[in-house]
JSON list of C-alpha atoms in Angstrom, two decimals:
[
{"chain": "S", "resi": 218, "resn": "MET", "atom": "CA", "xyz": [-1.58, -3.68, -42.69]},
{"chain": "S", "resi": 219, "resn": "LEU", "atom": "CA", "xyz": [-2.02, -4.58, -39.02]},
{"chain": "S", "resi": 220, "resn": "PRO", "atom": "CA", "xyz": [-4.68, -2.57, -37.16]},
{"chain": "S", "resi": 221, "resn": "PHE", "atom": "CA", "xyz": [-3.43, 0.21, -34.89]},
{"chain": "S", "resi": 222, "resn": "VAL", "atom": "CA", "xyz": [-3.71, -0.76, -31.22]},
{"chain": "S", "resi": 223, "resn": "PRO", "atom": "CA", "xyz": [-3.35, 2.13, -28.77]},
{"chain": "S", "resi": 224, "resn": "VAL", "atom": "CA", "xyz": [-0.82, 1.60, -26.00]},
{"chain": "S", "resi": 225, "resn": "ALA", "atom": "CA", "xyz": [-1.69, 2.42, -22.39]},
{"chain": "S", "resi": 226, "resn": "VAL", "atom": "CA", "xyz": [1.72, 1.64, -20.87]},
{"chain": "S", "resi": 227, "resn": "GLU", "atom": "CA", "xyz": [5.08, 1.64, -22.60]},
{"chain": "S", "resi": 228, "resn": "ILE", "atom": "CA", "xyz": [8.27, 0.74, -20.72]},
{"chain": "S", "resi": 229, "resn": "ASP", "atom": "CA", "xyz": [11.63, 0.75, -22.47]},
{"chain": "S", "resi": 230, "resn": "ASN", "atom": "CA", "xyz": [14.92, -0.44, -20.95]},
{"chain": "S", "resi": 231, "resn": "LEU", "atom": "CA", "xyz": [13.85, 0.46, -17.40]},
{"chain": "S", "resi": 232, "resn": "VAL", "atom": "CA", "xyz": [16.49, 0.32, -14.67]},
{"chain": "S", "resi": 233, "resn": "VAL", "atom": "CA", "xyz": [15.70, 0.97, -11.00]},
{"chain": "S", "resi": 234, "resn": "ARG", "atom": "CA", "xyz": [18.27, 0.53, -8.23]},
{"chain": "S", "resi": 235, "resn": "TYR", "atom": "CA", "xyz": [18.11, 0.58, -4.44]},
{"chain": "S", "resi": 236, "resn": "GLY", "atom": "CA", "xyz": [21.65, 1.51, -3.51]},
{"chain": "S", "resi": 237, "resn": "GLU", "atom": "CA", "xyz": [23.87, -1.26, -4.87]},
{"chain": "S", "resi": 238, "resn": "LYS", "atom": "CA", "xyz": [20.93, -3.58, -5.60]},
{"chain": "S", "resi": 239, "resn": "THR", "atom": "CA", "xyz": [19.40, -3.50, -9.08]},
{"chain": "S", "resi": 240, "resn": "ALA", "atom": "CA", "xyz": [15.69, -4.25, -8.70]},
{"chain": "S", "resi": 241, "resn": "VAL", "atom": "CA", "xyz": [14.73, -3.67, -12.35]},
{"chain": "S", "resi": 242, "resn": "ASP", "atom": "CA", "xyz": [17.38, -4.38, -14.97]},
{"chain": "S", "resi": 243, "resn": "GLY", "atom": "CA", "xyz": [16.57, -3.25, -18.50]},
{"chain": "S", "resi": 244, "resn": "LEU", "atom": "CA", "xyz": [12.90, -4.24, -18.41]},
{"chain": "S", "resi": 245, "resn": "ALA", "atom": "CA", "xyz": [10.76, -3.54, -21.47]},
{"chain": "S", "resi": 246, "resn": "LEU", "atom": "CA", "xyz": [7.07, -4.20, -22.06]},
{"chain": "S", "resi": 247, "resn": "THR", "atom": "CA", "xyz": [3.93, -2.63, -23.48]},
{"chain": "S", "resi": 248, "resn": "VAL", "atom": "CA", "xyz": [0.32, -2.85, -22.35]},
{"chain": "S", "resi": 249, "resn": "ALA", "atom": "CA", "xyz": [-2.37, -2.46, -24.99]},
{"chain": "S", "resi": 250, "resn": "ALA", "atom": "CA", "xyz": [-5.27, -0.19, -24.07]},
{"chain": "S", "resi": 251, "resn": "GLY", "atom": "CA", "xyz": [-8.47, -1.93, -23.04]},
{"chain": "S", "resi": 252, "resn": "THR", "atom": "CA", "xyz": [-6.80, -5.20, -22.05]},
{"chain": "S", "resi": 253, "resn": "VAL", "atom": "CA", "xyz": [-6.05, -7.08, -18.85]},
{"chain": "S", "resi": 254, "resn": "THR", "atom": "CA", "xyz": [-2.30, -7.66, -18.63]},
{"chain": "S", "resi": 255, "resn": "ALA", "atom": "CA", "xyz": [-0.80, -9.86, -15.91]},
{"chain": "S", "resi": 256, "resn": "VAL", "atom": "CA", "xyz": [2.75, -9.34, -14.64]},
{"chain": "S", "resi": 257, "resn": "LEU", "atom": "CA", "xyz": [4.00, -12.54, -12.99]},
{"chain": "S", "resi": 258, "resn": "GLY", "atom": "CA", "xyz": [7.24, -13.25, -11.19]},
{"chain": "S", "resi": 259, "resn": "PRO", "atom": "CA", "xyz": [8.75, -14.69, -8.03]},
{"chain": "S", "resi": 260, "resn": "ASN", "atom": "CA", "xyz": [9.25, -12.53, -4.94]},
{"chain": "S", "resi": 261, "resn": "GLY", "atom": "CA", "xyz": [11.97, -9.97, -5.58]},
{"chain": "S", "resi": 262, "resn": "ALA", "atom": "CA", "xyz": [11.64, -10.18, -9.36]},
{"chain": "S", "resi": 263, "resn": "GLY", "atom": "CA", "xyz": [10.97, -6.45, -9.75]},
{"chain": "S", "resi": 264, "resn": "LYS", "atom": "CA", "xyz": [7.20, -6.55, -10.39]},
{"chain": "S", "resi": 265, "resn": "THR", "atom": "CA", "xyz": [6.13, -4.16, -7.66]},
{"chain": "S", "resi": 266, "resn": "THR", "atom": "CA", "xyz": [9.01, -1.75, -8.31]},
{"chain": "S", "resi": 267, "resn": "THR", "atom": "CA", "xyz": [8.07, -1.66, -12.00]},
{"chain": "S", "resi": 268, "resn": "VAL", "atom": "CA", "xyz": [4.43, -0.91, -11.21]},
{"chain": "S", "resi": 269, "resn": "GLU", "atom": "CA", "xyz": [5.37, 1.72, -8.62]},
{"chain": "S", "resi": 270, "resn": "THR", "atom": "CA", "xyz": [7.54, 3.41, -11.27]},
{"chain": "S", "resi": 271, "resn": "CYS", "atom": "CA", "xyz": [4.54, 3.46, -13.64]},
{"chain": "S", "resi": 272, "resn": "GLU", "atom": "CA", "xyz": [2.48, 5.08, -10.87]},
{"chain": "S", "resi": 273, "resn": "GLY", "atom": "CA", "xyz": [5.09, 7.78, -10.28]},
{"chain": "S", "resi": 274, "resn": "PHE", "atom": "CA", "xyz": [6.10, 6.51, -6.84]},
{"chain": "S", "resi": 275, "resn": "ARG", "atom": "CA", "xyz": [9.63, 5.45, -7.89]},
{"chain": "S", "resi": 276, "resn": "ARG", "atom": "CA", "xyz": [12.19, 7.36, -9.92]},
{"chain": "S", "resi": 277, "resn": "PRO", "atom": "CA", "xyz": [13.92, 5.30, -12.61]},
{"chain": "S", "resi": 278, "resn": "ASP", "atom": "CA", "xyz": [17.70, 5.35, -12.80]},
{"chain": "S", "resi": 279, "resn": "SER", "atom": "CA", "xyz": [17.49, 5.04, -16.57]},
{"chain": "S", "resi": 280, "resn": "GLY", "atom": "CA", "xyz": [15.09, 4.05, -19.32]},
{"chain": "S", "resi": 281, "resn": "SER", "atom": "CA", "xyz": [11.69, 5.48, -20.10]},
{"chain": "S", "resi": 282, "resn": "VAL", "atom": "CA", "xyz": [8.13, 4.95, -18.88]},
{"chain": "S", "resi": 283, "resn": "ARG", "atom": "CA", "xyz": [5.00, 6.37, -20.50]},
{"chain": "S", "resi": 284, "resn": "VAL", "atom": "CA", "xyz": [1.56, 5.83, -19.00]},
{"chain": "S", "resi": 285, "resn": "LEU", "atom": "CA", "xyz": [-1.44, 7.05, -21.01]},
{"chain": "S", "resi": 286, "resn": "GLY", "atom": "CA", "xyz": [1.09, 9.02, -23.02]},
{"chain": "S", "resi": 287, "resn": "LEU", "atom": "CA", "xyz": [2.40, 10.82, -19.94]},
{"chain": "S", "resi": 288, "resn": "ASP", "atom": "CA", "xyz": [5.59, 10.76, -17.87]},
{"chain": "S", "resi": 289, "resn": "PRO", "atom": "CA", "xyz": [4.56, 9.44, -14.43]},
{"chain": "S", "resi": 290, "resn": "LEU", "atom": "CA", "xyz": [6.93, 11.83, -12.65]},
{"chain": "S", "resi": 291, "resn": "ALA", "atom": "CA", "xyz": [6.86, 14.99, -14.77]},
{"chain": "S", "resi": 292, "resn": "ASP", "atom": "CA", "xyz": [3.10, 14.70, -15.42]},
{"chain": "S", "resi": 293, "resn": "HIS", "atom": "CA", "xyz": [2.13, 13.20, -12.06]},
{"chain": "S", "resi": 294, "resn": "ASP", "atom": "CA", "xyz": [-0.69, 15.63, -11.23]},
{"chain": "S", "resi": 295, "resn": "GLU", "atom": "CA", "xyz": [-2.23, 15.16, -14.67]},
{"chain": "S", "resi": 296, "resn": "LEU", "atom": "CA", "xyz": [-1.89, 11.38, -14.59]},
{"chain": "S", "resi": 297, "resn": "MET", "atom": "CA", "xyz": [-3.18, 10.51, -11.11]},
{"chain": "S", "resi": 298, "resn": "PRO", "atom": "CA", "xyz": [-6.88, 11.38, -11.68]},
{"chain": "S", "resi": 299, "resn": "ARG", "atom": "CA", "xyz": [-6.85, 9.06, -14.71]},
{"chain": "S", "resi": 300, "resn": "ILE", "atom": "CA", "xyz": [-5.50, 5.93, -12.99]},
{"chain": "S", "resi": 301, "resn": "GLY", "atom": "CA", "xyz": [-6.59, 3.71, -10.13]},
{"chain": "S", "resi": 302, "resn": "VAL", "atom": "CA", "xyz": [-4.00, 2.21, -7.79]},
{"chain": "S", "resi": 303, "resn": "MET", "atom": "CA", "xyz": [-4.39, -0.78, -5.50]},
{"chain": "S", "resi": 304, "resn": "LEU", "atom": "CA", "xyz": [-1.38, -0.99, -3.22]},
{"chain": "S", "resi": 305, "resn": "GLN", "atom": "CA", "xyz": [-0.02, -4.10, -1.51]},
{"chain": "S", "resi": 306, "resn": "GLU", "atom": "CA", "xyz": [-0.06, -2.28, 1.82]},
{"chain": "S", "resi": 307, "resn": "GLY", "atom": "CA", "xyz": [-3.56, -0.94, 2.38]},
{"chain": "S", "resi": 308, "resn": "GLY", "atom": "CA", "xyz": [-4.10, 2.50, 0.90]},
{"chain": "S", "resi": 309, "resn": "ALA", "atom": "CA", "xyz": [-6.45, 3.89, 3.58]},
{"chain": "S", "resi": 310, "resn": "TRP", "atom": "CA", "xyz": [-5.92, 5.85, 6.79]},
{"chain": "S", "resi": 311, "resn": "SER", "atom": "CA", "xyz": [-6.00, 3.64, 9.88]},
{"chain": "S", "resi": 312, "resn": "GLY", "atom": "CA", "xyz": [-8.75, 5.52, 11.75]},
{"chain": "S", "resi": 313, "resn": "VAL", "atom": "CA", "xyz": [-11.14, 6.25, 8.90]},
{"chain": "S", "resi": 314, "resn": "ARG", "atom": "CA", "xyz": [-14.35, 4.27, 8.49]},
{"chain": "S", "resi": 315, "resn": "ALA", "atom": "CA", "xyz": [-14.47, 2.07, 5.41]},
{"chain": "S", "resi": 316, "resn": "VAL", "atom": "CA", "xyz": [-17.45, 3.54, 3.56]},
{"chain": "S", "resi": 317, "resn": "GLU", "atom": "CA", "xyz": [-16.56, 7.07, 4.67]},
{"chain": "S", "resi": 318, "resn": "MET", "atom": "CA", "xyz": [-13.19, 6.69, 2.94]},
{"chain": "S", "resi": 319, "resn": "LEU", "atom": "CA", "xyz": [-14.81, 5.32, -0.20]},
{"chain": "S", "resi": 320, "resn": "ARG", "atom": "CA", "xyz": [-17.33, 8.18, -0.34]},
{"chain": "S", "resi": 321, "resn": "TYR", "atom": "CA", "xyz": [-14.53, 10.72, 0.11]},
{"chain": "S", "resi": 322, "resn": "VAL", "atom": "CA", "xyz": [-12.42, 9.27, -2.72]},
{"chain": "S", "resi": 323, "resn": "ALA", "atom": "CA", "xyz": [-15.51, 9.22, -4.95]},
{"chain": "S", "resi": 324, "resn": "THR", "atom": "CA", "xyz": [-15.92, 13.00, -4.46]},
{"chain": "S", "resi": 325, "resn": "LEU", "atom": "CA", "xyz": [-12.45, 13.57, -5.91]},
{"chain": "S", "resi": 326, "resn": "HIS", "atom": "CA", "xyz": [-13.59, 12.31, -9.33]},
{"chain": "S", "resi": 327, "resn": "ALA", "atom": "CA", "xyz": [-15.96, 13.80, -11.88]},
{"chain": "S", "resi": 328, "resn": "HIS", "atom": "CA", "xyz": [-17.89, 10.62, -12.70]},
{"chain": "S", "resi": 329, "resn": "PRO", "atom": "CA", "xyz": [-17.39, 8.06, -9.91]},
{"chain": "S", "resi": 330, "resn": "LEU", "atom": "CA", "xyz": [-19.05, 4.69, -9.66]},
{"chain": "S", "resi": 331, "resn": "ASP", "atom": "CA", "xyz": [-22.17, 4.43, -7.52]},
{"chain": "S", "resi": 332, "resn": "VAL", "atom": "CA", "xyz": [-20.79, 3.97, -4.00]},
{"chain": "S", "resi": 333, "resn": "PRO", "atom": "CA", "xyz": [-23.78, 2.10, -2.45]},
{"chain": "S", "resi": 334, "resn": "ALA", "atom": "CA", "xyz": [-23.79, -0.35, -5.39]},
{"chain": "S", "resi": 335, "resn": "LEU", "atom": "CA", "xyz": [-20.04, -0.91, -5.06]},
{"chain": "S", "resi": 336, "resn": "VAL", "atom": "CA", "xyz": [-20.36, -1.40, -1.29]},
{"chain": "S", "resi": 337, "resn": "GLU", "atom": "CA", "xyz": [-23.07, -4.00, -1.81]},
{"chain": "S", "resi": 338, "resn": "ARG", "atom": "CA", "xyz": [-21.22, -5.83, -4.56]},
{"chain": "S", "resi": 339, "resn": "LEU", "atom": "CA", "xyz": [-18.02, -6.08, -2.52]},
{"chain": "S", "resi": 340, "resn": "ASP", "atom": "CA", "xyz": [-19.88, -6.98, 0.68]},
{"chain": "S", "resi": 341, "resn": "LEU", "atom": "CA", "xyz": [-18.60, -3.95, 2.58]},
{"chain": "S", "resi": 342, "resn": "GLY", "atom": "CA", "xyz": [-21.92, -2.91, 4.10]},
{"chain": "S", "resi": 343, "resn": "SER", "atom": "CA", "xyz": [-21.42, -4.85, 7.34]},
{"chain": "S", "resi": 344, "resn": "CYS", "atom": "CA", "xyz": [-18.13, -3.06, 8.03]},
{"chain": "S", "resi": 345, "resn": "GLY", "atom": "CA", "xyz": [-19.14, 0.36, 6.75]},
{"chain": "S", "resi": 346, "resn": "ARG", "atom": "CA", "xyz": [-18.72, 2.09, 10.13]},
{"chain": "S", "resi": 347, "resn": "THR", "atom": "CA", "xyz": [-15.68, 0.06, 11.21]},
{"chain": "S", "resi": 348, "resn": "PRO", "atom": "CA", "xyz": [-12.31, 1.90, 11.34]},
{"chain": "S", "resi": 349, "resn": "TYR", "atom": "CA", "xyz": [-9.86, 0.63, 8.75]},
{"chain": "S", "resi": 350, "resn": "ARG", "atom": "CA", "xyz": [-7.42, -0.68, 11.36]},
{"chain": "S", "resi": 351, "resn": "ARG", "atom": "CA", "xyz": [-10.13, -3.02, 12.73]},
{"chain": "S", "resi": 352, "resn": "LEU", "atom": "CA", "xyz": [-11.10, -4.55, 9.42]},
{"chain": "S", "resi": 353, "resn": "SER", "atom": "CA", "xyz": [-10.22, -8.15, 8.67]},
{"chain": "S", "resi": 354, "resn": "GLY", "atom": "CA", "xyz": [-7.62, -8.88, 6.02]},
{"chain": "S", "resi": 355, "resn": "GLY", "atom": "CA", "xyz": [-10.28, -9.75, 3.46]},
{"chain": "S", "resi": 356, "resn": "GLN", "atom": "CA", "xyz": [-12.29, -6.59, 4.22]},
{"chain": "S", "resi": 357, "resn": "LYS", "atom": "CA", "xyz": [-9.17, -4.44, 3.82]},
{"chain": "S", "resi": 358, "resn": "GLN", "atom": "CA", "xyz": [-8.46, -6.14, 0.51]},
{"chain": "S", "resi": 359, "resn": "ARG", "atom": "CA", "xyz": [-11.98, -5.55, -0.83]},
{"chain": "S", "resi": 360, "resn": "LEU", "atom": "CA", "xyz": [-11.91, -1.91, 0.32]},
{"chain": "S", "resi": 361, "resn": "SER", "atom": "CA", "xyz": [-8.52, -1.32, -1.33]},
{"chain": "S", "resi": 362, "resn": "PHE", "atom": "CA", "xyz": [-9.92, -2.72, -4.57]},
{"chain": "S", "resi": 363, "resn": "ALA", "atom": "CA", "xyz": [-12.99, -0.47, -4.29]},
{"chain": "S", "resi": 364, "resn": "LEU", "atom": "CA", "xyz": [-10.79, 2.59, -3.69]},
{"chain": "S", "resi": 365, "resn": "ALA", "atom": "CA", "xyz": [-8.81, 1.78, -6.84]},
{"chain": "S", "resi": 366, "resn": "ILE", "atom": "CA", "xyz": [-11.82, 1.60, -9.14]},
{"chain": "S", "resi": 367, "resn": "VAL", "atom": "CA", "xyz": [-14.42, 3.97, -7.64]},
{"chain": "S", "resi": 368, "resn": "GLY", "atom": "CA", "xyz": [-13.16, 6.90, -9.72]},
{"chain": "S", "resi": 369, "resn": "ARG", "atom": "CA", "xyz": [-13.80, 5.11, -13.07]},
{"chain": "S", "resi": 370, "resn": "PRO", "atom": "CA", "xyz": [-10.09, 5.12, -14.03]},
{"chain": "S", "resi": 371, "resn": "GLU", "atom": "CA", "xyz": [-8.85, 4.72, -17.59]},
{"chain": "S", "resi": 372, "resn": "LEU", "atom": "CA", "xyz": [-6.15, 2.43, -16.23]},
{"chain": "S", "resi": 373, "resn": "ALA", "atom": "CA", "xyz": [-6.13, 0.38, -13.01]},
{"chain": "S", "resi": 374, "resn": "PHE", "atom": "CA", "xyz": [-2.98, -1.04, -11.38]},
{"chain": "S", "resi": 375, "resn": "LEU", "atom": "CA", "xyz": [-4.05, -3.95, -9.17]},
{"chain": "S", "resi": 376, "resn": "ASP", "atom": "CA", "xyz": [-1.33, -5.45, -6.98]},
{"chain": "S", "resi": 377, "resn": "GLU", "atom": "CA", "xyz": [-2.31, -8.93, -5.73]},
{"chain": "S", "resi": 378, "resn": "PRO", "atom": "CA", "xyz": [-6.03, -8.02, -5.69]},
{"chain": "S", "resi": 379, "resn": "THR", "atom": "CA", "xyz": [-7.40, -11.31, -4.32]},
{"chain": "S", "resi": 380, "resn": "THR", "atom": "CA", "xyz": [-4.80, -12.19, -1.68]},
{"chain": "S", "resi": 381, "resn": "GLY", "atom": "CA", "xyz": [-6.54, -13.30, 1.51]},
{"chain": "S", "resi": 382, "resn": "LEU", "atom": "CA", "xyz": [-10.04, -13.47, 0.01]},
{"chain": "S", "resi": 383, "resn": "ASP", "atom": "CA", "xyz": [-12.40, -16.42, 0.34]},
{"chain": "S", "resi": 384, "resn": "PRO", "atom": "CA", "xyz": [-13.55, -18.12, -2.89]},
{"chain": "S", "resi": 385, "resn": "HIS", "atom": "CA", "xyz": [-16.73, -16.01, -3.15]},
{"chain": "S", "resi": 386, "resn": "GLY", "atom": "CA", "xyz": [-14.86, -12.74, -2.67]},
{"chain": "S", "resi": 387, "resn": "ARG", "atom": "CA", "xyz": [-12.22, -13.85, -5.15]},
{"chain": "S", "resi": 388, "resn": "ARG", "atom": "CA", "xyz": [-14.74, -14.65, -7.86]},
{"chain": "S", "resi": 389, "resn": "GLU", "atom": "CA", "xyz": [-16.53, -11.31, -7.34]},
{"chain": "S", "resi": 390, "resn": "ILE", "atom": "CA", "xyz": [-13.24, -9.46, -7.81]},
{"chain": "S", "resi": 391, "resn": "TRP", "atom": "CA", "xyz": [-12.59, -11.51, -10.96]},
{"chain": "S", "resi": 392, "resn": "GLN", "atom": "CA", "xyz": [-15.99, -10.53, -12.37]},
{"chain": "S", "resi": 393, "resn": "LEU", "atom": "CA", "xyz": [-15.41, -6.87, -11.55]},
{"chain": "S", "resi": 394, "resn": "ILE", "atom": "CA", "xyz": [-12.08, -7.01, -13.39]},
{"chain": "S", "resi": 395, "resn": "ARG", "atom": "CA", "xyz": [-13.88, -8.50, -16.40]},
{"chain": "S", "resi": 396, "resn": "ASP", "atom": "CA", "xyz": [-16.48, -5.72, -16.15]},
{"chain": "S", "resi": 397, "resn": "LEU", "atom": "CA", "xyz": [-13.71, -3.11, -16.12]},
{"chain": "S", "resi": 398, "resn": "ARG", "atom": "CA", "xyz": [-12.28, -4.53, -19.34]},
{"chain": "S", "resi": 399, "resn": "ASP", "atom": "CA", "xyz": [-15.73, -4.63, -20.92]},
{"chain": "S", "resi": 400, "resn": "ASP", "atom": "CA", "xyz": [-16.04, -0.92, -20.10]},
{"chain": "S", "resi": 401, "resn": "GLY", "atom": "CA", "xyz": [-12.74, -0.21, -21.88]},
{"chain": "S", "resi": 402, "resn": "VAL", "atom": "CA", "xyz": [-10.58, 0.11, -18.77]},
{"chain": "S", "resi": 403, "resn": "THR", "atom": "CA", "xyz": [-7.00, -1.12, -19.04]},
{"chain": "S", "resi": 404, "resn": "VAL", "atom": "CA", "xyz": [-5.95, -3.35, -16.13]},
{"chain": "S", "resi": 405, "resn": "VAL", "atom": "CA", "xyz": [-2.40, -4.18, -15.08]},
{"chain": "S", "resi": 406, "resn": "LEU", "atom": "CA", "xyz": [-2.53, -7.09, -12.67]},
{"chain": "S", "resi": 407, "resn": "THR", "atom": "CA", "xyz": [0.35, -8.38, -10.56]},
{"chain": "S", "resi": 408, "resn": "THR", "atom": "CA", "xyz": [-0.41, -11.73, -8.99]},
{"chain": "S", "resi": 409, "resn": "HIS", "atom": "CA", "xyz": [1.06, -14.97, -7.71]},
{"chain": "S", "resi": 410, "resn": "ALA", "atom": "CA", "xyz": [-2.18, -16.79, -8.53]},
{"chain": "S", "resi": 411, "resn": "MET", "atom": "CA", "xyz": [-1.61, -18.58, -11.82]},
{"chain": "S", "resi": 412, "resn": "ASP", "atom": "CA", "xyz": [-5.27, -19.50, -12.25]},
{"chain": "S", "resi": 413, "resn": "GLU", "atom": "CA", "xyz": [-6.15, -15.83, -11.84]},
{"chain": "S", "resi": 414, "resn": "ALA", "atom": "CA", "xyz": [-3.75, -14.78, -14.59]},
{"chain": "S", "resi": 415, "resn": "GLU", "atom": "CA", "xyz": [-4.94, -17.59, -16.85]},
{"chain": "S", "resi": 416, "resn": "GLN", "atom": "CA", "xyz": [-8.62, -16.78, -16.33]},
{"chain": "S", "resi": 417, "resn": "LEU", "atom": "CA", "xyz": [-8.45, -12.99, -16.62]},
{"chain": "S", "resi": 418, "resn": "SER", "atom": "CA", "xyz": [-5.51, -11.96, -18.77]},
{"chain": "S", "resi": 419, "resn": "ASP", "atom": "CA", "xyz": [-5.30, -11.09, -22.43]},
{"chain": "S", "resi": 420, "resn": "GLN", "atom": "CA", "xyz": [-1.52, -10.86, -22.15]},
{"chain": "S", "resi": 421, "resn": "VAL", "atom": "CA", "xyz": [1.01, -12.21, -19.64]},
{"chain": "S", "resi": 422, "resn": "HIS", "atom": "CA", "xyz": [4.56, -10.99, -18.94]},
{"chain": "S", "resi": 423, "resn": "VAL", "atom": "CA", "xyz": [6.82, -13.16, -16.79]},
{"chain": "S", "resi": 424, "resn": "VAL", "atom": "CA", "xyz": [9.48, -11.19, -14.91]},
{"chain": "S", "resi": 425, "resn": "SER", "atom": "CA", "xyz": [12.60, -12.60, -13.28]},
{"chain": "S", "resi": 426, "resn": "ALA", "atom": "CA", "xyz": [15.69, -10.79, -11.95]},
{"chain": "S", "resi": 427, "resn": "GLY", "atom": "CA", "xyz": [14.32, -7.46, -13.14]},
{"chain": "S", "resi": 428, "resn": "LYS", "atom": "CA", "xyz": [13.76, -8.48, -16.77]},
{"chain": "S", "resi": 429, "resn": "VAL", "atom": "CA", "xyz": [10.85, -9.77, -18.84]},
{"chain": "S", "resi": 430, "resn": "ILE", "atom": "CA", "xyz": [11.79, -13.35, -19.73]},
{"chain": "S", "resi": 431, "resn": "ALA", "atom": "CA", "xyz": [8.58, -14.39, -21.52]},
{"chain": "S", "resi": 432, "resn": "SER", "atom": "CA", "xyz": [5.48, -12.69, -22.94]},
{"chain": "S", "resi": 433, "resn": "GLY", "atom": "CA", "xyz": [2.38, -13.94, -24.67]},
{"chain": "S", "resi": 434, "resn": "THR", "atom": "CA", "xyz": [-1.26, -14.79, -24.33]},
{"chain": "S", "resi": 435, "resn": "PRO", "atom": "CA", "xyz": [-2.15, -17.43, -21.73]},
{"chain": "S", "resi": 436, "resn": "ASP", "atom": "CA", "xyz": [-3.03, -19.71, -24.65]},
{"chain": "S", "resi": 437, "resn": "SER", "atom": "CA", "xyz": [0.33, -19.32, -26.38]},
{"chain": "S", "resi": 438, "resn": "LEU", "atom": "CA", "xyz": [2.38, -19.63, -23.18]},
{"chain": "S", "resi": 439, "resn": "THR", "atom": "CA", "xyz": [0.59, -22.81, -22.18]},
{"chain": "S", "resi": 440, "resn": "GLU", "atom": "CA", "xyz": [0.99, -24.20, -25.71]},
{"chain": "S", "resi": 441, "resn": "HIS", "atom": "CA", "xyz": [-2.76, -24.26, -26.17]},
{"chain": "S", "resi": 442, "resn": "HIS", "atom": "CA", "xyz": [-3.38, -25.71, -22.70]},
{"chain": "S", "resi": 443, "resn": "THR", "atom": "CA", "xyz": [-1.08, -28.70, -23.06]},
{"chain": "S", "resi": 444, "resn": "LYS", "atom": "CA", "xyz": [0.63, -27.28, -19.95]},
{"chain": "S", "resi": 445, "resn": "SER", "atom": "CA", "xyz": [-0.69, -25.23, -17.04]},
{"chain": "S", "resi": 446, "resn": "LEU", "atom": "CA", "xyz": [0.46, -21.65, -16.66]},
{"chain": "S", "resi": 447, "resn": "GLU", "atom": "CA", "xyz": [1.91, -22.66, -13.29]},
{"chain": "S", "resi": 448, "resn": "ASP", "atom": "CA", "xyz": [4.07, -25.33, -14.97]},
{"chain": "S", "resi": 449, "resn": "VAL", "atom": "CA", "xyz": [5.29, -22.78, -17.52]},
{"chain": "S", "resi": 450, "resn": "PHE", "atom": "CA", "xyz": [6.02, -20.23, -14.78]},
{"chain": "S", "resi": 451, "resn": "LEU", "atom": "CA", "xyz": [7.99, -22.74, -12.71]},
{"chain": "S", "resi": 452, "resn": "GLU", "atom": "CA", "xyz": [10.04, -23.83, -15.72]},
{"chain": "S", "resi": 453, "resn": "LEU", "atom": "CA", "xyz": [10.87, -20.24, -16.65]},
{"chain": "S", "resi": 454, "resn": "THR", "atom": "CA", "xyz": [11.76, -19.04, -13.16]},
{"chain": "S", "resi": 455, "resn": "ALA", "atom": "CA", "xyz": [13.48, -22.14, -11.74]},
{"chain": "S", "resi": 456, "resn": "PRO", "atom": "CA", "xyz": [16.93, -21.38, -10.30]},
{"chain": "S", "resi": 457, "resn": "LYS", "atom": "CA", "xyz": [19.64, -22.42, -12.72]},
{"chain": "S", "resi": 458, "resn": "ARG", "atom": "CA", "xyz": [21.79, -25.26, -11.42]},
{"chain": "S", "resi": 459, "resn": "GLU", "atom": "CA", "xyz": [25.52, -25.02, -11.81]},
{"chain": "S", "resi": 460, "resn": "THR", "atom": "CA", "xyz": [27.07, -27.67, -14.02]},
{"chain": "S", "resi": 461, "resn": "ARG", "atom": "CA", "xyz": [30.26, -29.37, -12.88]}
]
């Protein structure tokens, strides 16, 4: 008998439309608890819409979504304290100081991470008194990551967490993601960085045109490293050419 593996996210036949446009078209996937799962796909594939539906920010047209056993819409107030969310577009008020915002979010949780230690690790000390709107792109990115994890979530949704970071900042985020997994946190990672997915993920789902078109471990998808994950991704998502 196979061992029971608890599921943190379960999506079945999800459909989300924007007017006449179908952004997510019958998508199904599961995320095992305590793992890092990467969701890859070209722009417009439906990745962000799927994640926003899991977070309770989008209403599905049909299908079902369960996150930590809860309905993200019906159980939104119960779910939100248990998850961390890193949005593509900021996530902080424009006039608030960086560390002030982080301290405030920490007070909303029963057992937050140590804020000074997180500030030091993410190199936010030098911009601690700077308003959010004046932060550089990399500083905003690091702050958004800190805001997503400071509450010790059971599940963290990280949308393009290393975009715009220098190599040192990128590697520090990678190590923090590994630390989250070691602490039993489930991580759902959307990224365009193939090396990031290959280095960090236990499971990868490739999404195209609103559907999952391939799933597996990085090792299985790359045929035990005989191909790169980028090669596999490009093969799977290449536009189909019409035959004459």
